[in-house]
Every structure is written in C-alpha cells, then in structure tokens.
Tab-separated table of C-alpha atoms in Angstrom:
chain	number	residue	atom	x	y	z
A	1	MET	CA	0.014	0.067	0.040
A	2	ILE	CA	1.305	3.430	-0.892
A	3	ASP	CA	1.183	6.464	1.252
A	4	VAL	CA	-0.888	9.112	-0.850
A	5	SER	CA	0.958	11.823	0.796
A	6	THR	CA	4.401	10.710	0.710
A	7	LYS	CA	4.115	8.405	-2.198
A	8	ASN	CA	6.146	5.961	-0.121
A	9	PRO	CA	5.013	2.392	1.012
A	10	VAL	CA	2.961	2.541	4.180
A	11	TYR	CA	5.123	0.689	6.750
A	12	VAL	CA	4.740	-0.850	10.180
A	13	SER	CA	7.091	1.153	12.838
A	14	THR	CA	8.741	-1.122	15.327
A	15	ASP	CA	10.731	1.285	17.269
A	16	GLY	CA	10.413	0.967	21.074
A	17	LYS	CA	8.766	-1.675	23.189
A	18	ALA	CA	5.216	-0.791	23.047
A	19	GLY	CA	4.109	-2.755	20.099
A	20	PRO	CA	4.141	-1.886	16.406
A	21	TYR	CA	2.090	0.898	14.917
A	22	ILE	CA	1.326	2.353	11.624
A	23	VAL	CA	1.294	6.194	10.672
A	24	VAL	CA	-1.224	6.717	7.962
A	25	PRO	CA	-2.705	9.664	6.149
A	26	VAL	CA	-6.408	10.324	7.587
A	27	LEU	CA	-7.579	10.001	3.949
A	28	GLN	CA	-6.429	6.245	4.049
A	29	ILE	CA	-7.592	5.133	7.397
A	30	GLU	CA	-10.711	3.322	6.060
A	31	GLU	CA	-8.511	1.596	3.351
A	32	VAL	CA	-6.182	0.197	6.016
A	33	ARG	CA	-8.901	-0.630	8.587
A	34	THR	CA	-10.703	-2.670	5.952
A	35	LEU	CA	-7.452	-4.436	5.079
A	36	LEU	CA	-6.700	-5.195	8.849
A	37	ASP	CA	-10.258	-6.198	9.463
A	38	ALA	CA	-10.187	-8.671	6.658
A	39	ASN	CA	-7.078	-10.291	8.026
A	40	ASP	CA	-8.379	-10.404	11.738
A	41	VAL	CA	-5.561	-7.848	12.952
A	42	SER	CA	-6.554	-6.186	16.159
A	43	TYR	CA	-5.718	-2.576	16.455
A	44	TRP	CA	-7.059	0.734	17.732
A	45	VAL	CA	-6.875	4.046	15.920
A	46	ASP	CA	-5.867	7.448	17.483
A	47	GLU	CA	-8.556	10.131	17.502
A	48	ASP	CA	-6.189	12.873	16.872
A	49	ALA	CA	-5.257	13.955	13.293
A	50	ILE	CA	-2.155	15.997	13.058
A	51	SER	CA	-1.119	18.227	10.131
A	52	LEU	CA	2.485	19.355	10.251
A	53	ASN	CA	3.374	22.496	8.280
A	54	GLY	CA	0.060	22.433	6.410
A	55	GLU	CA	0.618	18.878	5.098
A	56	PRO	CA	-2.138	16.423	4.880
A	57	GLU	CA	-3.412	15.024	8.269
A	58	ILE	CA	-1.920	11.876	9.562
A	59	THR	CA	-3.046	9.635	12.396
A	60	VAL	CA	-1.758	6.443	14.130
A	61	ILE	CA	-2.951	2.949	14.010
A	62	ASN	CA	-1.882	1.151	17.104
A	63	LEU	CA	-1.413	-2.780	16.735
A	64	GLY	CA	-0.333	-3.456	20.285
A	65	HIS	CA	1.917	-5.975	21.882
A	66	GLY	CA	0.363	-9.284	20.492
A	67	SER	CA	0.731	-8.172	16.857
A	68	GLU	CA	3.430	-9.614	14.409
A	69	ALA	CA	4.809	-6.458	12.673
A	70	ALA	CA	6.233	-8.632	9.764
A	71	THR	CA	2.832	-10.268	9.086
A	72	VAL	CA	0.965	-6.952	9.063
A	73	GLN	CA	3.690	-5.402	6.856
A	74	LYS	CA	3.079	-8.382	4.366
A	75	ILE	CA	-0.615	-7.470	4.475
A	76	LEU	CA	0.003	-3.965	3.727
A	77	ASP	CA	2.468	-4.813	0.860
A	78	SER	CA	0.115	-7.284	-0.604
A	79	ALA	CA	-2.358	-4.304	-1.071
A	80	SER	CA	0.110	-2.421	-3.179
V	1	MET	CA	-24.741	27.958	50.468
V	2	PRO	CA	-28.063	25.997	49.795
V	3	LEU	CA	-27.593	22.274	48.975
V	4	ILE	CA	-28.958	22.856	45.311
V	5	ASP	CA	-26.247	25.307	44.727
V	6	GLU	CA	-23.691	23.277	46.354
V	7	ILE	CA	-24.446	20.239	44.053
V	8	THR	CA	-24.588	22.519	40.997
V	9	ARG	CA	-21.114	23.783	41.974
V	10	LEU	CA	-19.753	20.280	42.508
V	11	ARG	CA	-21.090	19.060	39.180
V	12	ASP	CA	-19.743	21.988	37.237
V	13	GLU	CA	-16.346	21.802	38.836
V	14	THR	CA	-16.221	17.938	38.468
V	15	LEU	CA	-17.154	18.133	34.740
V	16	SER	CA	-14.466	20.976	34.222
V	17	SER	CA	-11.870	18.640	35.917
V	18	LEU	CA	-12.643	15.810	33.660
V	19	ASP	CA	-12.531	17.876	30.540
V	20	THR	CA	-9.107	19.394	31.649
V	21	ILE	CA	-7.681	15.875	32.174
V	22	HIS	CA	-8.926	14.746	28.813
V	23	ASN	CA	-7.472	17.755	27.071
V	24	TYR	CA	-4.172	17.154	28.904
V	25	TYR	CA	-4.260	13.542	27.585
V	26	PHE	CA	-5.190	14.510	23.976
V	27	HIS	CA	-2.729	17.513	23.757
V	28	THR	CA	0.038	15.461	25.187
V	29	LYS	CA	-0.488	12.571	22.873
V	30	SER	CA	-0.763	14.936	19.871
V	31	ALA	CA	2.649	16.545	20.988
V	32	TRP	CA	4.285	13.138	21.005
V	33	ARG	CA	2.919	12.254	17.585
V	34	ILE	CA	4.245	15.542	16.331
V	35	VAL	CA	7.636	14.411	17.666
V	36	GLN	CA	7.452	11.166	15.855
V	37	GLN	CA	6.462	13.001	12.576
V	38	VAL	CA	9.506	15.334	13.001
V	39	VAL	CA	11.713	12.272	13.375
V	40	ARG	CA	10.176	10.645	10.311
V	41	LYS	CA	11.043	13.620	8.323
V	42	GLY	CA	14.893	13.084	9.086
V	43	ASN	CA	15.392	15.549	11.879
V	44	LYS	CA	18.212	14.494	14.179
V	45	PHE	CA	18.690	15.270	17.866
V	46	THR	CA	19.799	14.001	21.275
V	47	ILE	CA	18.390	14.631	24.588
V	48	ARG	CA	20.311	14.275	27.887
V	49	ASN	CA	18.573	14.071	31.197
V	50	ARG	CA	21.033	15.514	33.520
V	51	ALA	CA	19.437	13.951	36.415
V	52	THR	CA	19.516	10.308	35.417
V	53	GLY	CA	22.179	10.703	32.843
V	54	SER	CA	20.191	8.997	30.202
V	55	ILE	CA	20.904	10.049	26.641
V	56	VAL	CA	18.375	9.296	23.812
V	57	ASP	CA	18.532	10.197	20.030
V	58	GLU	CA	15.572	10.759	17.832
V	59	THR	CA	15.010	7.017	16.990
V	60	GLU	CA	15.012	6.026	20.670
V	61	LEU	CA	12.659	8.933	21.562
V	62	SER	CA	10.198	8.045	18.907
V	63	GLY	CA	9.921	4.528	20.215
V	64	LEU	CA	9.469	5.782	23.723
V	65	ALA	CA	6.754	8.156	22.549
V	66	GLN	CA	4.729	5.153	21.580
V	67	ALA	CA	5.192	3.711	24.896
V	68	TYR	CA	4.430	6.876	26.675
V	69	VAL	CA	1.271	7.464	24.566
V	70	THR	CA	-0.120	4.032	24.945
V	71	GLY	CA	1.194	3.284	28.300
V	72	LEU	CA	2.072	5.830	31.027
V	73	LEU	CA	-0.005	8.813	29.606
V	74	ALA	CA	-3.245	6.593	29.100
V	75	SER	CA	-2.806	5.007	32.499
V	76	ALA	CA	-2.054	8.172	34.476
V	77	THR	CA	-4.965	10.107	32.974
V	78	PHE	CA	-7.360	7.167	33.219
V	79	GLN	CA	-6.445	6.821	36.949
V	80	HIS	CA	-7.140	10.464	37.247
V	81	PHE	CA	-10.701	9.945	35.756
V	82	VAL	CA	-11.306	7.482	38.454
V	83	SER	CA	-10.076	9.721	41.233
V	84	VAL	CA	-12.281	12.531	40.058
V	85	LEU	CA	-15.190	10.074	40.202
V	86	GLU	CA	-14.380	8.837	43.687
V	87	ARG	CA	-14.001	12.498	44.995
V	88	PHE	CA	-17.289	13.553	43.350
V	89	VAL	CA	-19.269	10.627	44.985
V	90	SER	CA	-17.531	11.315	48.394
V	91	ASP	CA	-18.398	15.040	48.192
V	92	PHE	CA	-21.746	14.478	46.991
V	93	LEU	CA	-22.685	12.045	49.817
V	94	SER	CA	-21.094	14.391	52.326
V	95	LEU	CA	-23.325	17.233	51.155
V	96	TRP	CA	-26.389	14.946	51.165
V	97	LEU	CA	-25.708	13.485	54.493
V	98	THR	CA	-24.859	16.860	56.093
V	99	GLU	CA	-28.214	18.246	54.882
V	100	TYR	CA	-30.133	15.146	55.638
V	101	PRO	CA	-28.373	13.393	58.558
V	102	ASN	CA	-31.272	11.466	59.770
V	103	SER	CA	-30.120	8.120	58.123
V	104	LEU	CA	-27.143	8.431	60.558
V	105	SER	CA	-29.189	8.750	63.708
V	106	GLY	CA	-28.255	5.158	64.919
V	107	LYS	CA	-24.570	5.895	64.813
V	108	GLU	CA	-22.650	5.878	68.061
V	109	LEU	CA	-19.945	8.339	68.873
V	110	LYS	CA	-17.659	9.130	71.943
V	111	PHE	CA	-19.080	11.480	74.368
V	112	LYS	CA	-15.716	13.459	73.988
V	113	THR	CA	-16.705	14.250	70.506
V	114	VAL	CA	-19.842	16.042	71.734
V	115	LEU	CA	-17.963	17.868	74.405
V	116	ASP	CA	-15.185	19.088	71.957
V	117	ALA	CA	-17.770	20.184	69.371
V	118	THR	CA	-18.589	23.928	69.109
V	119	ASP	CA	-21.964	23.325	67.860
V	120	LYS	CA	-24.319	20.576	66.354
V	121	ASN	CA	-22.980	21.130	62.778
V	122	LYS	CA	-19.576	19.996	64.011
V	123	ILE	CA	-21.000	16.814	65.570
V	124	VAL	CA	-22.780	16.147	62.191
V	125	ALA	CA	-19.691	16.759	60.189
V	126	THR	CA	-17.707	14.424	62.339
V	127	VAL	CA	-20.208	11.603	61.982
V	128	VAL	CA	-20.542	12.212	58.299
V	129	GLU	CA	-16.752	12.024	57.885
V	130	LYS	CA	-16.558	8.837	59.907
V	131	GLU	CA	-19.247	7.150	57.731
V	132	LEU	CA	-17.746	8.083	54.489
V	133	LEU	CA	-14.282	6.748	55.795
V	134	GLU	CA	-15.906	3.468	56.179
V	135	LEU	CA	-17.665	3.591	52.945
V	136	ALA	CA	-14.530	4.424	51.007
V	137	TYR	CA	-13.046	0.941	51.616
V	138	GLN	CA	-16.190	-0.746	50.079
V	139	ARG	CA	-16.749	-1.672	46.528
V	140	ILE	CA	-17.892	1.065	44.108
V	141	SER	CA	-21.066	-0.680	43.605
V	142	ASP	CA	-21.786	-0.396	47.286
V	143	TRP	CA	-21.215	3.359	47.189
V	144	PHE	CA	-24.143	3.578	44.670
V	145	LEU	CA	-26.217	1.321	46.713
V	146	TYR	CA	-25.540	3.503	49.720
V	147	LEU	CA	-26.340	6.584	47.445
V	148	GLU	CA	-29.755	5.195	46.404
V	149	LYS	CA	-30.532	4.318	50.045
V	150	ILE	CA	-30.127	7.772	51.249
V	151	ALA	CA	-31.212	9.835	48.341
V	152	GLN	CA	-33.416	7.729	46.125
V	153	LEU	CA	-32.488	9.259	42.732
V	154	GLY	CA	-32.666	6.287	40.649
V	155	CYS	CA	-29.387	6.607	39.056
V	156	PRO	CA	-26.823	5.570	37.991
V	157	ILE	CA	-28.607	2.613	36.458
V	158	SER	CA	-27.214	-0.992	36.864
V	159	ASP	CA	-25.490	-1.197	33.391
V	160	GLN	CA	-23.530	1.950	34.398
V	161	ILE	CA	-22.713	0.573	37.845
V	162	GLU	CA	-21.294	-2.569	36.341
V	163	ARG	CA	-19.244	-0.748	33.735
V	164	LEU	CA	-17.891	1.665	36.611
V	165	THR	CA	-17.020	-1.310	38.669
V	166	GLU	CA	-14.929	-2.775	35.797
V	167	ILE	CA	-13.203	0.605	35.352
V	168	LYS	CA	-12.451	0.830	39.028
V	169	ALA	CA	-11.091	-2.754	38.994
V	170	SER	CA	-8.868	-1.782	35.953
V	171	ARG	CA	-7.660	1.151	37.920
V	172	ASP	CA	-6.713	-1.065	40.776
V	173	VAL	CA	-4.685	-3.375	38.532
V	174	LEU	CA	-2.728	-0.512	37.308
V	175	VAL	CA	-2.177	0.919	40.753
V	176	HIS	CA	-1.763	-2.155	42.835
V	177	ASN	CA	-0.501	-4.962	40.569
V	178	ASN	CA	1.730	-3.214	37.888
V	179	GLY	CA	-0.811	-3.581	35.266
V	180	ILE	CA	-0.965	-7.342	35.402
V	181	VAL	CA	-4.406	-8.838	35.494
V	182	ASN	CA	-5.204	-10.976	38.583
V	183	SER	CA	-8.224	-12.962	39.832
V	184	VAL	CA	-9.093	-9.988	42.095
V	185	TYR	CA	-9.742	-7.906	38.888
V	186	VAL	CA	-11.865	-10.693	37.388
V	187	GLY	CA	-13.902	-11.012	40.477
V	188	LYS	CA	-14.494	-7.395	41.013
V	189	SER	CA	-15.613	-6.726	37.436
V	190	MET	CA	-19.070	-7.934	37.753
V	191	GLY	CA	-18.946	-10.154	34.514
V	192	ARG	CA	-17.487	-7.385	32.567
V	193	ALA	CA	-13.783	-8.233	32.733
V	194	ARG	CA	-11.837	-7.528	29.532
V	195	PHE	CA	-9.108	-9.765	30.301
V	196	VAL	CA	-8.176	-12.933	32.124
V	197	ASP	CA	-5.723	-13.769	34.912
V	198	GLY	CA	-2.193	-12.997	33.827
V	199	ASP	CA	-2.750	-10.650	30.916
V	200	LYS	CA	-1.211	-7.313	30.638
V	201	LEU	CA	-4.001	-4.696	31.175
V	202	VAL	CA	-4.096	-2.305	28.236
V	203	LEU	CA	-6.196	0.862	27.695
V	204	PRO	CA	-7.105	1.315	23.979
V	205	GLU	CA	-8.265	4.919	23.214
V	206	ASP	CA	-11.859	3.962	22.650
V	207	TYR	CA	-11.921	2.216	26.072
V	208	HIS	CA	-10.240	5.376	27.745
V	209	ARG	CA	-12.655	7.584	25.889
V	210	ASP	CA	-15.705	5.526	26.907
V	211	SER	CA	-14.630	5.513	30.514
V	212	TRP	CA	-14.217	9.313	30.452
V	213	GLU	CA	-17.724	9.625	28.714
V	214	LEU	CA	-19.395	7.223	31.399
V	215	ILE	CA	-17.996	8.945	34.323
V	216	LYS	CA	-19.048	12.381	32.903
V	217	GLN	CA	-22.556	11.138	32.322
V	218	VAL	CA	-22.915	9.541	35.720
V	219	VAL	CA	-21.741	12.898	37.361
V	220	LYS	CA	-24.340	14.779	35.198
V	221	ASP	CA	-27.172	12.012	35.899
V	222	VAL	CA	-26.552	12.006	39.595
V	223	SER	CA	-26.230	15.801	40.085
V	224	ASN	CA	-29.136	16.591	37.793
V	225	ALA	CA	-31.492	14.031	39.571
V	226	ALA	CA	-30.682	15.514	42.763
V	227	ILE	CA	-31.255	19.003	41.599
V	228	LYS	CA	-34.433	18.155	40.081
V	229	LYS	CA	-35.683	16.550	43.304
V	230	LEU	CA	-34.567	19.443	45.472
V	231	GLU	CA	-36.512	21.832	43.118
V	232	LYS	CA	-39.738	20.209	43.930
C-alpha cells in the first residue's frame, strides 16, 4: 500500500517496546482498517489527526503488543 | 450555600476537571505524535537527562513516545478520571448527609466528640466524615447502593454501575498490580472483565474515551437528578 501523501510504501513502525504501529494519512484510514479487519488484525486508531506545516493530516493505528509486525507489513505490501 | 447550589457547583467543577484531564491527555498525545513526525522527516537530535544521565537520540525517543502515549499517559489520565469520580461521589454524599443526617441517627460516637464540638454542625460533620471513611473501603457498587438508599435518585442505572465497577477494577490493577491482571480484577468486574488472569491490562483509546464519557454521564445524571428532586 502506498502512502498517498509521501508516495512511499505504508510501513509498520517497530521502534520502542510498546508494540508496532502504523502512521497513515487520515485519507487512508478506512482503506487500512478494511485491510486489517479482513485479516483479523486487532488494532485501535488514534482520535487525533495531525497536520505538520500544512501537510495532509496523519494519524496512528496502534497494533499493540500481540501483533506480528512482519505479518502486518506483508498484508500492507500485498495491497500495493 | 443551599444544597442545590452546592450540588450545582460540585457538578460543574467535576465536569470541568474531567475535561481538563482529557484535554491534557489529548494534547500531550498529539505533541508526542508531532515528535514522531518530526523524526520521520529526518530531523536529528539527542536529549540528555542531566538528573539520570540517560541520553536518547531521535530514534529512541520516537519508540519511547509510542510507549508513553499508549502506556504511561493513558494510564495516568485514566487513573485520574477514576480519582475524580471517587472525589465526586464522596463530596456528593457528604453534602447530602450533612443536609439530611437522619439516616445516621443510629450511629454511636464518643461523648468526647460532643464535648469538643462547638455546635451541632460540628458533630454532624464528624459523624458524616466517619461514615464516608468506612464507605471508602467498600466496593464502588456499594457506594451507589448507599447513594440510592439515602437519596433515592434512581441513578446510575445497573449497566452504568457494572461498567464503573470494571473501570475501578482496571484502575486497581494499574495501581496495585503493576498492570498485570489477576483474579481479584476478574472477581471485581461483575462479569465485565476485559482480560483474564495473567494478561497485561491495556487501555485502548476507545476504552479510555468511553470511560471518560461514562464518568461524565454519571456525574451529570446524579447531580441533575438531585437538583430536580430539590427543586420540587
């Protein structure tokens, strides 16, 4: 899946120990949610939408401790 | 100040406190998300904590931000919501019992308390304080049973009490068991347990928000029902 703002692939962040997460443009939330739901991936979405320097709003999808980042990354990549 | 005005003040101050805490949660989380975005855009920095000696760079801070947002920040503000609810119930009961102390007429007290009191109000305040101290150690469902017994307001409803009981049990796990679910939590949750024994308790944002909304609703319902009753 391509980030419509950066034109780069959407990726699963794994920094830190709090579980993986995905930063996505607000415009693509539903697309990502549909994909995660279809693959039974549990997650929750931040309520805040942040725009930096006037760029398109982004938000965060939190996957939590139990999620396999690599598996979710494959799911995202398969939607490209 | 008349009781109706006291309850109105208590309601408004409690709701304002809850909004302040939620704004703090939301704005702090947003600030951390902005930090993560700044890092994703390639900015470099290091931060040294002169007190602990720890040094983190932008990559480490971005990872810590995720832990702060989903862990410490959510937990601290969630616990604060529950504290505000506890304070509200205690203050409400104190106001009500002070105005209508007849339900405490069977209570015993030391004669010294009477001798030391400057007037009857002081005696009532002492008995009310003692009563609420005993109640504080009981379950949250018992608090609302007590409220209904003395004020007959018809709220909160049983569904709200069950949800509040699970919220309080979650708070207790965070405070007393380092966030690891135990059988006490499951037992306290009145069939509403979200986890099983041994799980790490987490606070997804929708749960965090639902808890805040429920507590606000209960504060409004109880206050408004009391105000309506007092207006008659």
